Amino acid sequence: MVVEEKDGQAQAQEETTNLVVPWMRAPVDVSHVDSCSLETLPSLHPRLKEALEKMGISSLFPVQVAVWHETIGPGGFERDVCVNSPTGSGKTLSYALPIVQTLSSRAVRCLRALVVLPTRDLALQVKGVFDAIAPSVGLSVGSAVGQSSIAGDIAQLIKTPKLDAGICYDPEDISQNLESSAVDILVATPGRLMDHINNTKGFTLEHLRYLVVDETDRLLRESYQEWLPTVLKLTQASDDGPFPSSSPFVPSSFGSLLTIRRQSVERGFKGKPYPRLAKLALSATLTQDPSKLIQLDLHHPLFMTTGATRYRLPEKLECLRLICETGVKPVYLVGLLKSLEGEKCIVFTSSVETTRRLCKLLNFFGDSMIKAKEYSGGLNQAVRSKELKAFRKGDIQVLISSDALARGMDVELVTNVINYDMPQYPKTFIHRAGRTARAGRAGRCFTLLGDHEVRRFSNLLKKVGNASCPIYPIPPDLFGPVRAIYEPALAKLKESVEPIAPKRGRQVGFKHNSKTTNSQTKRNKATSGQA
Ligand SMILES: Nc1ncnc2c1ncn2[C@@H]1O[C@H](COP(=O)(O)OP(=O)(O)OP(=O)(O)O)[C@@H](O)[C@H]1O
């Protein structure tokens, strides 16, 4: 699935709405919460403590402490929790840890926690966090994401009885087994989740106790086959009424009655009413739009946010800008990359097309210090995963990316983010910049600007709560040699691109002037779906 950021549309809509729901007006301010060592964290399961220590974690971050107190403390998951906390502040563990701790005392394996994320890469990243802690208390974790084999998913998710020779397995009889699922926790993308709801015999949400909607604003922006209303309908508490399948919005194809919370059959909760489905919604840019939030059907929601401003950048993020001469922006980029001397960088562009061309161009510069690869929605998943892996390992210094990578991705030791194209919207800036300065580390976000963009960028910075963004001085001695090889590199790019894309009116190369930038911006918007 190609996922490009369309935050702008959503944000423009939100800004015109300007309404804040009452429960968001008195939030818990996470900036007043202190980190807490694992030793002093109340009620932490000793085996979870060990697992965390193996991950190199000795204390919990403020947002993790705040959610822990609300869920494991006296709050006891009684309220749904909405978290707005900066990028890299540790939101994943803030929900993974309490869920795993609570489920550690479960007797029978059933699917009790569902975590939904917008992209495959993010889902696999989050699964990795659960995998690091859940097995220590006997829980198993599965994933259901696009572009992987459905049969593989089913083998991983559905508990099938062991077959004795000559005895046929009847899938309809699966309800007779006490353990309905091979996993306790499922991390999924919405499309694949709906596939299983609709088509997989034995896949059931009837025991679900926790639903996490991570990157909430992104997930609520599109309906993704109505995954959210379907999950909510299928997990209604038993006293909400009998079989809800007659409701018009539920897809007719999810005929399996096994997916519905039933009144009469208790597996895993024998003799007890079904517990309420507790929900956690999280983002660094959590929506405040009432028409979006209502879709979550929240129960006495508790809002946790960091500081008084709507958005907040990581504390140790330094923002810098470069004002580029018209027509030679790539020279500035290469000069900047050379001045960063091999540090890991992600360069963001505003479209898949620019990503591809810029990556080619950088490689035509032939600088052995700048090993660049492309990472965008234009590549197939296998290639994307390969490039990401190489970047994580440090085999690649520079990843040129469209906004496919902007949200959530956690790559260790990325010290610099470079906005080659200025982000159009504050949310895009927050998510791009947030690929560095994670987990309390320092990082820098550079933005390359043409003269005509300076004012708009200053306005954008005000919206993300950052007034200071000094100019970054590239040492002049780096420029001369780069300029000298720019024209030959550009000529090579033209040669390599023109035979493939000779369409009329198509601009090849990177000649930037205000006119081409405007037309490029329009094309970029069309490609990435922004505004
Ligand atoms: N308590 C902790 N101590 C040390 N490192 C931690 C701790 N909690 C999380 N981390 C690390 O911090 C990094 C960021 O965590 P995470 O990806 O959960 O952030 P996030 O808030 O979800 O960011 P984003 O909004 O960008 O998705 C990860 O590399 C994670 O391993």
Coordinates of N, CA, C and O in Angstrom, one line a residue, residues 178-340:
L178 N -10.9 -24.2 23.5 CA -10.8 -23.1 24.5 C -9.9 -22.0 24.1 O -10.3 -20.8 24.2
E179 N -8.8 -22.3 23.5 CA -7.9 -21.3 23.0 C -8.3 -21.0 21.5 O -8.0 -21.8 20.7
S180 N -8.8 -19.9 21.3 CA -9.3 -19.6 19.9 C -8.2 -19.0 19.1 O -8.3 -18.9 17.9
S181 N -7.2 -18.5 19.7 CA -6.2 -17.7 19.0 C -4.8 -18.2 19.3 O -4.5 -18.7 20.5
A182 N -3.9 -18.1 18.4 CA -2.5 -18.5 18.7 C -1.7 -17.3 19.2 O -0.6 -17.4 19.6
V183 N -2.4 -16.1 19.2 CA -1.7 -14.9 19.8 C -2.6 -14.2 20.8 O -3.8 -14.3 20.7
D184 N -1.9 -13.5 21.7 CA -2.6 -12.7 22.7 C -2.8 -11.3 22.2 O -3.7 -10.6 22.5
I185 N -1.8 -10.9 21.4 CA -1.7 -9.5 20.9 C -1.5 -9.5 19.4 O -0.7 -10.2 18.9
L186 N -2.3 -8.7 18.7 CA -2.1 -8.6 17.3 C -1.8 -7.2 16.8 O -2.5 -6.2 17.3
V187 N -0.8 -7.0 16.1 CA -0.4 -5.7 15.5 C -0.8 -5.7 14.0 O -0.3 -6.6 13.3
A188 N -1.6 -4.8 13.6 CA -2.2 -4.9 12.3 C -2.3 -3.6 11.5 O -2.4 -2.5 12.2
T189 N -2.3 -3.7 10.2 CA -2.7 -2.5 9.4 C -4.2 -2.7 9.1 O -4.7 -3.9 9.1
P190 N -4.9 -1.7 8.8 CA -6.4 -1.8 8.7 C -6.9 -2.7 7.6 O -7.8 -3.5 7.8
G191 N -6.2 -2.6 6.4 CA -6.6 -3.4 5.3 C -6.6 -4.9 5.6 O -7.5 -5.7 5.4
R192 N -5.4 -5.4 6.1 CA -5.2 -6.8 6.3 C -6.1 -7.2 7.5 O -6.7 -8.3 7.5
L193 N -6.3 -6.3 8.5 CA -7.3 -6.7 9.6 C -8.6 -7.0 9.0 O -9.3 -7.9 9.4
M194 N -9.1 -6.1 8.1 CA -10.4 -6.3 7.5 C -10.5 -7.6 6.7 O -11.5 -8.3 6.7
D195 N -9.4 -7.9 6.0 CA -9.3 -9.2 5.3 C -9.6 -10.4 6.3 O -10.4 -11.3 6.0
H196 N -9.0 -10.3 7.4 CA -9.2 -11.4 8.4 C -10.6 -11.4 9.0 O -11.2 -12.5 9.2
I197 N -11.1 -10.2 9.3 CA -12.5 -10.1 9.8 C -13.5 -10.7 8.8 O -14.4 -11.5 9.2
N198 N -13.3 -10.4 7.6 CA -14.2 -10.8 6.6 C -14.1 -12.3 6.1 O -15.1 -12.9 5.8
N199 N -12.8 -12.7 6.1 CA -12.6 -14.0 5.4 C -12.0 -15.1 6.2 O -12.0 -16.3 5.8
T200 N -11.4 -14.8 7.3 CA -10.6 -15.9 8.0 C -11.5 -16.6 9.0 O -11.9 -16.0 10.1
K201 N -11.7 -17.8 8.8 CA -12.5 -18.7 9.7 C -11.8 -18.8 11.0 O -10.6 -19.1 11.0
G202 N -12.5 -18.6 12.1 CA -11.8 -18.7 13.4 C -11.2 -17.4 13.9 O -10.8 -17.4 15.1
F203 N -11.1 -16.4 13.1 CA -10.5 -15.2 13.6 C -11.6 -14.4 14.3 O -12.7 -14.1 13.8
T204 N -11.4 -14.1 15.5 CA -12.4 -13.5 16.3 C -11.9 -12.4 17.2 O -10.8 -12.4 17.7
L205 N -12.7 -11.4 17.4 CA -12.4 -10.3 18.2 C -13.3 -10.3 19.5 O -13.3 -9.4 20.3
E206 N -13.9 -11.5 19.7 CA -14.8 -11.5 20.8 C -14.2 -11.4 22.2 O -14.9 -11.0 23.2
H207 N -12.9 -11.6 22.3 CA -12.3 -11.4 23.7 C -11.5 -10.2 23.8 O -10.7 -10.0 24.8
L208 N -11.6 -9.3 22.8 CA -10.7 -8.2 22.8 C -11.0 -7.3 24.0 O -12.1 -6.9 24.3
R209 N -9.9 -6.9 24.6 CA -10.0 -6.0 25.8 C -9.3 -4.6 25.6 O -9.6 -3.7 26.2
Y210 N -8.3 -4.6 24.6 CA -7.6 -3.4 24.4 C -7.5 -3.1 22.9 O -7.1 -4.0 22.2
L211 N -7.8 -1.9 22.6 CA -7.7 -1.4 21.2 C -6.8 -0.2 21.2 O -7.1 0.8 21.9
V212 N -5.7 -0.3 20.5 CA -4.8 0.9 20.4 C -4.8 1.4 19.0 O -4.7 0.7 18.0
V213 N -5.1 2.7 18.9 CA -5.2 3.3 17.6 C -4.0 4.3 17.5 O -4.0 5.4 18.1
D214 N -2.8 3.8 17.0 CA -1.6 4.5 17.0 C -1.6 5.4 15.8 O -2.1 5.0 14.7
E215 N -0.9 6.6 15.9 CA -1.0 7.6 14.8 C -2.4 7.8 14.5 O -2.9 7.8 13.3
T216 N -3.1 8.2 15.5 CA -4.6 8.3 15.4 C -5.1 9.2 14.3 O -6.0 8.9 13.5
D217 N -4.5 10.4 14.3 CA -5.0 11.4 13.3 C -4.8 10.8 11.8 O -5.7 11.1 11.0
R218 N -3.7 10.1 11.6 CA -3.5 9.5 10.3 C -4.6 8.4 10.0 O -5.1 8.3 8.9
L219 N -4.8 7.6 11.0 CA -5.8 6.5 10.8 C -7.2 7.0 10.7 O -8.0 6.4 10.0
L220 N -7.5 8.1 11.4 CA -8.9 8.6 11.3 C -9.2 9.4 10.0 O -10.3 9.8 9.7
R221 N -8.1 9.7 9.3 CA -8.3 10.5 8.1 C -9.0 9.8 7.0 O -9.6 10.4 6.1
E222 N -8.8 8.5 6.9 CA -9.4 7.7 5.8 C -10.2 6.6 6.5 O -9.9 6.2 7.6
S223 N -11.1 6.0 5.7 CA -12.0 5.0 6.4 C -11.3 3.6 6.4 O -11.6 2.8 7.2
Y224 N -10.4 3.4 5.4 CA -9.7 2.1 5.3 C -10.8 1.0 5.5 O -10.7 0.2 6.4
Q225 N -11.7 0.9 4.6 CA -12.7 -0.1 4.6 C -13.5 -0.2 5.8 O -13.9 -1.2 6.3
E226 N -13.7 1.0 6.5 CA -14.6 1.0 7.7 C -14.1 0.1 8.8 O -14.9 -0.4 9.5
W227 N -12.7 0.0 8.9 CA -12.2 -0.9 9.9 C -12.6 -0.5 11.3 O -13.0 -1.3 12.1
L228 N -12.7 0.8 11.6 CA -12.9 1.2 13.0 C -14.4 0.9 13.4 O -14.6 0.3 14.4
P229 N -15.4 1.4 12.6 CA -16.8 1.0 13.0 C -17.0 -0.5 13.1 O -17.7 -1.0 13.9
T230 N -16.3 -1.2 12.2 CA -16.5 -2.7 12.2 C -15.9 -3.2 13.5 O -16.6 -4.0 14.2
V231 N -14.7 -2.8 13.9 CA -14.1 -3.4 15.1 C -15.0 -3.0 16.3 O -15.2 -3.8 17.2
L232 N -15.4 -1.7 16.3 CA -16.2 -1.3 17.5 C -17.5 -2.1 17.6 O -18.0 -2.5 18.7
K233 N -18.1 -2.3 16.5 CA -19.4 -3.1 16.4 C -19.1 -4.5 16.9 O -19.9 -5.1 17.7
L234 N -18.1 -5.1 16.5 CA -17.8 -6.5 16.8 C -17.3 -6.7 18.3 O -17.3 -7.8 18.8
T235 N -17.0 -5.6 18.9 CA -16.5 -5.7 20.3 C -17.4 -5.0 21.3 O -17.1 -4.8 22.4
Q236 N -18.7 -4.8 20.9 CA -19.6 -4.2 21.8 C -19.8 -5.2 23.0 O -19.8 -6.4 22.8
A237 N -19.9 -4.6 24.2 CA -20.1 -5.4 25.4 C -21.4 -6.2 25.2 O -22.3 -5.8 24.5
S238 N -21.4 -7.4 25.8 CA -22.6 -8.3 25.6 C -23.9 -7.7 26.0 O -24.9 -8.1 25.4
D239 N -23.9 -6.8 26.9 CA -25.2 -6.2 27.3 C -25.7 -5.1 26.4 O -26.7 -4.5 26.5
D240 N -24.9 -4.8 25.3 CA -25.3 -3.9 24.3 C -26.4 -4.5 23.4 O -27.0 -3.8 22.6
G241 N -26.6 -5.8 23.5 CA -27.6 -6.4 22.7 C -27.1 -7.6 22.0 O -25.9 -7.8 22.0
P242 N -28.0 -8.4 21.5 CA -27.5 -9.6 20.8 C -26.9 -9.3 19.5 O -26.7 -8.2 19.1
F243 N -26.6 -10.4 18.7 CA -25.9 -10.3 17.5 C -26.2 -9.0 16.7 O -27.3 -8.7 16.3
P244 N -25.1 -8.2 16.5 CA -25.3 -6.9 15.9 C -25.2 -7.0 14.4 O -25.2 -6.0 13.7
S245 N -25.2 -8.2 13.8 CA -24.8 -8.3 12.4 C -25.9 -7.7 11.5 O -25.6 -7.5 10.3
S246 N -27.1 -7.4 12.0 CA -28.1 -6.8 11.1 C -27.8 -5.3 10.8 O -28.4 -4.8 9.9
S247 N -26.9 -4.8 11.6 CA -26.6 -3.3 11.3 C -26.1 -3.1 9.9 O -25.3 -3.9 9.4
P248 N -26.6 -2.1 9.2 CA -26.4 -1.9 7.8 C -24.9 -1.7 7.4 O -24.5 -2.1 6.4
F249 N -24.1 -1.1 8.3 CA -22.7 -0.8 7.8 C -21.8 -1.9 7.9 O -20.8 -1.9 7.2
V250 N -22.1 -3.0 8.6 CA -21.2 -4.1 8.7 C -21.2 -4.9 7.4 O -22.2 -5.3 6.9
P251 N -20.0 -5.1 6.9 CA -20.0 -5.8 5.6 C -20.6 -7.2 5.6 O -20.3 -7.9 6.6
S252 N -21.4 -7.5 4.6 CA -22.1 -8.7 4.7 C -21.2 -9.9 4.6 O -21.5 -11.0 5.2
S253 N -20.0 -9.7 4.1 CA -19.1 -10.8 3.9 C -18.5 -11.3 5.2 O -17.8 -12.3 5.3
F254 N -18.6 -10.5 6.3 CA -17.9 -11.0 7.5 C -18.9 -12.0 8.2 O -19.1 -12.0 9.4
G255 N -19.4 -12.9 7.4 CA -20.5 -13.8 7.9 C -20.1 -14.6 9.1 O -21.0 -15.1 9.8
S256 N -18.8 -14.8 9.4 CA -18.5 -15.7 10.5 C -19.0 -15.2 11.8 O -18.6 -14.2 12.3
L257 N -20.0 -16.0 12.4 CA -20.5 -15.5 13.7 C -19.5 -15.6 14.8 O -19.6 -15.0 15.8
L258 N -18.4 -16.3 14.5 CA -17.3 -16.4 15.5 C -16.7 -15.0 15.8 O -16.1 -14.8 16.8
T259 N -16.9 -14.1 14.9 CA -16.3 -12.8 15.1 C -17.1 -11.9 16.0 O -16.7 -10.8 16.4
I260 N -18.3 -12.3 16.4 CA -19.1 -11.5 17.2 C -19.0 -11.8 18.7 O -19.0 -13.0 19.0
R261 N -19.0 -10.8 19.5 CA -19.1 -11.1 21.0 C -20.4 -11.7 21.3 O -21.4 -11.1 21.1
R262 N -20.4 -12.9 21.8 CA -21.6 -13.6 22.0 C -22.0 -13.5 23.5 O -21.2 -13.4 24.4
Q263 N -23.3 -13.6 23.7 CA -23.8 -13.6 25.1 C -23.7 -14.9 25.8 O -23.5 -15.0 27.0
S264 N -23.7 -16.0 25.0 CA -23.9 -17.3 25.7 C -22.6 -18.1 25.8 O -22.5 -18.9 26.7
V265 N -21.7 -17.8 25.0 CA -20.4 -18.7 25.1 C -19.3 -17.8 25.7 O -19.0 -16.8 25.2
E266 N -18.8 -18.4 26.8 CA -17.6 -17.6 27.4 C -16.4 -18.5 27.2 O -16.3 -19.6 27.7
R267 N -15.4 -18.0 26.5 CA -14.2 -18.6 26.4 C -13.1 -17.7 27.0 O -12.9 -16.6 26.6
G268 N -12.5 -18.2 28.1 CA -11.5 -17.3 28.7 C -12.1 -16.4 29.8 O -11.5 -15.9 30.6
F269 N -13.4 -16.1 29.7 CA -14.0 -15.3 30.7 C -15.2 -16.0 31.3 O -16.3 -15.4 31.6
K270 N -15.1 -17.3 31.5 CA -16.2 -18.1 31.9 C -16.9 -17.5 33.2 O -16.3 -17.2 34.2
G271 N -18.2 -17.3 33.1 CA -19.0 -16.8 34.2 C -18.9 -15.3 34.4 O -19.5 -14.8 35.3
K272 N -18.1 -14.7 33.6 CA -17.9 -13.2 33.9 C -18.4 -12.4 32.7 O -18.4 -12.9 31.5
P273 N -18.9 -11.2 32.9 CA -19.4 -10.5 31.8 C -18.1 -10.0 31.0 O -17.0 -10.0 31.5
Y274 N -18.3 -9.8 29.7 CA -17.2 -9.3 28.9 C -16.7 -7.9 29.4 O -17.6 -7.1 29.7
P275 N -15.5 -7.7 29.6 CA -15.0 -6.4 30.0 C -15.2 -5.4 28.9 O -15.3 -5.7 27.8
R276 N -15.2 -4.1 29.4 CA -15.3 -3.1 28.4 C -14.1 -3.1 27.5 O -13.0 -3.4 28.0
L277 N -14.2 -2.7 26.3 CA -13.0 -2.5 25.4 C -12.3 -1.2 25.8 O -12.9 -0.1 25.6
A278 N -11.1 -1.3 26.3 CA -10.4 -0.1 26.7 C -9.6 0.4 25.4 O -9.0 -0.4 24.7
K279 N -9.7 1.7 25.2 CA -9.1 2.2 24.0 C -7.9 3.2 24.3 O -8.1 4.0 25.3
L280 N -6.9 3.2 23.5 CA -5.8 4.1 23.7 C -5.6 4.7 22.3 O -5.4 4.0 21.3
A281 N -5.6 6.0 22.2 CA -5.3 6.7 20.9 C -4.1 7.6 21.1 O -4.0 8.3 22.1
L282 N -3.2 7.6 20.2 CA -1.9 8.3 20.4 C -1.4 8.9 19.1 O -1.5 8.3 18.0
S283 N -0.7 10.1 19.3 CA 0.0 10.7 18.1 C 0.8 11.8 18.7 O 0.6 12.3 19.8
A284 N 1.8 12.3 17.8 CA 2.5 13.5 18.2 C 1.7 14.7 17.7 O 2.0 15.8 18.1
T285 N 0.7 14.4 16.9 CA -0.2 15.5 16.4 C -1.6 15.1 16.5 O -2.3 15.0 15.5
L286 N -2.0 14.8 17.7 CA -3.4 14.2 17.9 C -4.4 15.2 17.4 O -4.4 16.3 17.7
T287 N -5.4 14.6 16.6 CA -6.4 15.5 16.1 C -7.3 16.0 17.3 O -7.4 15.4 18.3
Q288 N -7.8 17.3 17.1 CA -8.7 17.8 18.1 C -10.1 18.0 17.4 O -11.0 18.6 18.0
D289 N -10.2 17.5 16.2 CA -11.4 17.6 15.5 C -12.5 16.7 16.1 O -12.4 15.5 16.0
P290 N -13.6 17.4 16.6 CA -14.6 16.5 17.3 C -15.3 15.5 16.3 O -15.6 14.4 16.7
S291 N -15.4 15.9 15.0 CA -16.0 14.9 14.1 C -15.1 13.7 13.9 O -15.6 12.7 13.5
K292 N -13.8 13.9 14.1 CA -12.9 12.7 14.0 C -12.9 11.9 15.3 O -13.0 10.7 15.3
L293 N -12.8 12.6 16.4 CA -12.7 12.0 17.7 C -13.9 11.1 18.0 O -13.8 10.1 18.7
I294 N -15.1 11.6 17.6 CA -16.3 10.9 17.9 C -16.3 9.5 17.3 O -16.9 8.6 17.9
Q295 N -15.5 9.3 16.2 CA -15.5 8.0 15.6 C -14.9 6.9 16.6 O -15.2 5.7 16.4
L296 N -14.1 7.4 17.5 CA -13.5 6.4 18.4 C -14.4 5.9 19.5 O -14.1 5.0 20.2
D297 N -15.6 6.6 19.7 CA -16.6 6.2 20.7 C -15.9 6.0 22.1 O -15.9 5.0 22.7
L298 N -15.3 7.1 22.5 CA -14.4 7.0 23.7 C -15.3 7.0 25.0 O -16.3 7.6 25.1
H299 N -14.7 6.3 26.0 CA -15.4 6.2 27.2 C -14.7 7.0 28.3 O -13.6 6.8 28.6
H300 N -15.4 8.1 28.8 CA -14.8 9.0 29.8 C -13.3 9.3 29.4 O -12.4 9.1 30.3
P301 N -13.1 9.8 28.3 CA -11.7 9.9 27.8 C -10.8 10.8 28.7 O -11.3 11.8 29.2
L302 N -9.6 10.4 28.9 CA -8.6 11.2 29.6 C -7.6 11.7 28.6 O -7.1 10.9 27.8
F303 N -7.4 13.0 28.6 CA -6.4 13.6 27.6 C -5.1 13.8 28.2 O -5.0 14.5 29.3
M304 N -4.0 13.3 27.7 CA -2.7 13.6 28.2 C -1.9 14.3 27.1 O -1.9 13.9 25.9
T305 N -1.3 15.5 27.4 CA -0.6 16.2 26.4 C 0.7 16.8 27.1 O 0.8 16.7 28.3
T306 N 1.6 17.3 26.3 CA 2.8 17.8 26.8 C 2.9 19.3 26.6 O 3.0 19.8 25.5
G307 N 2.8 20.0 27.7 CA 2.9 21.5 27.7 C 1.6 22.1 27.2 O 0.6 21.4 26.9
A308 N 1.7 23.4 27.1 CA 0.4 24.2 26.8 C 0.2 24.4 25.4 O -1.0 24.7 24.9
T309 N 1.2 24.1 24.5 CA 1.0 24.4 23.1 C 0.4 23.2 22.4 O 0.5 22.0 22.9
R310 N -0.2 23.4 21.3 CA -0.9 22.3 20.5 C 0.2 21.3 20.1 O -0.1 20.1 20.3
Y311 N 1.3 21.7 19.5 CA 2.3 20.8 19.1 C 3.6 21.1 19.9 O 3.8 22.3 20.3
R312 N 4.4 20.1 20.0 CA 5.7 20.4 20.6 C 6.8 19.6 19.9 O 6.6 18.4 19.6
L313 N 7.9 20.2 19.7 CA 9.0 19.6 19.1 C 9.9 18.9 20.2 O 9.9 19.4 21.3
P314 N 10.7 17.9 19.8 CA 11.5 17.3 20.9 C 12.5 18.3 21.5 O 12.9 19.3 20.8
E315 N 12.7 18.2 22.8 CA 13.5 19.2 23.5 C 14.9 19.5 22.9 O 15.3 20.6 22.8
K316 N 15.5 18.4 22.5 CA 16.9 18.6 22.0 C 17.0 18.7 20.5 O 18.1 18.4 19.9
L317 N 15.9 19.2 19.9 CA 16.0 19.4 18.4 C 16.4 20.8 18.1 O 15.9 21.7 18.7
E318 N 17.4 20.9 17.2 CA 17.9 22.2 16.8 C 17.4 22.4 15.4 O 17.6 21.6 14.5
C319 N 16.7 23.6 15.1 CA 16.2 23.8 13.8 C 17.1 24.8 13.1 O 17.5 25.9 13.7
L320 N 17.5 24.6 11.9 CA 18.4 25.4 11.1 C 17.9 25.6 9.7 O 17.2 24.7 9.2
R321 N 18.2 26.7 9.1 CA 17.8 26.8 7.7 C 18.9 27.3 6.8 O 19.9 27.9 7.2
L322 N 18.7 27.0 5.5 CA 19.7 27.4 4.5 C 18.9 28.1 3.4 O 18.0 27.6 2.9
I323 N 19.3 29.3 3.1 CA 18.7 30.1 2.0 C 19.5 29.8 0.7 O 20.7 30.1 0.7
C324 N 18.8 29.1 -0.2 CA 19.5 28.7 -1.4 C 19.4 29.6 -2.6 O 18.3 30.1 -2.9
E325 N 20.4 29.7 -3.3 CA 20.4 30.5 -4.5 C 19.5 29.8 -5.6 O 19.6 28.5 -5.6
T326 N 18.8 30.5 -6.4 CA 17.9 29.9 -7.3 C 18.7 29.0 -8.3 O 19.7 29.4 -8.8
G327 N 18.1 27.9 -8.5 CA 18.6 27.0 -9.6 C 19.7 26.0 -9.2 O 20.1 25.1 -9.9
V328 N 20.3 26.2 -8.0 CA 21.4 25.3 -7.6 C 21.1 24.6 -6.2 O 22.1 24.4 -5.5
K329 N 19.9 24.4 -5.9 CA 19.6 23.8 -4.6 C 20.4 22.5 -4.3 O 20.8 22.3 -3.2
P330 N 20.5 21.6 -5.3 CA 21.3 20.4 -5.0 C 22.7 20.7 -4.6 O 23.3 19.9 -3.8
V331 N 23.3 21.8 -5.1 CA 24.6 22.1 -4.6 C 24.6 22.4 -3.1 O 25.6 21.9 -2.4
Y332 N 23.6 23.1 -2.7 CA 23.5 23.3 -1.2 C 23.3 22.0 -0.5 O 23.9 21.8 0.6
L333 N 22.5 21.1 -1.0 CA 22.3 19.9 -0.3 C 23.6 19.1 -0.2 O 24.0 18.6 0.9
V334 N 24.3 19.0 -1.3 CA 25.6 18.2 -1.3 C 26.6 18.9 -0.4 O 27.3 18.3 0.5
G335 N 26.7 20.3 -0.4 CA 27.6 21.0 0.5 C 27.2 20.7 1.9 O 28.1 20.4 2.8
L336 N 25.9 20.7 2.2 CA 25.5 20.4 3.6 C 25.8 19.0 4.0 O 26.4 18.8 5.1
L337 N 25.6 18.0 3.1 CA 25.9 16.6 3.5 C 27.4 16.5 3.7 O 27.8 15.7 4.6
K338 N 28.2 17.1 2.9 CA 29.6 17.0 3.1 C 30.0 17.6 4.4 O 30.9 17.1 5.1
S339 N 29.4 18.7 4.8 CA 29.7 19.4 6.1 C 29.3 18.5 7.3 O 29.8 18.6 8.3
L340 N 28.4 17.6 7.0 CA 27.9 16.7 8.1 C 28.8 15.5 8.3 O 28.6 14.6 9.2

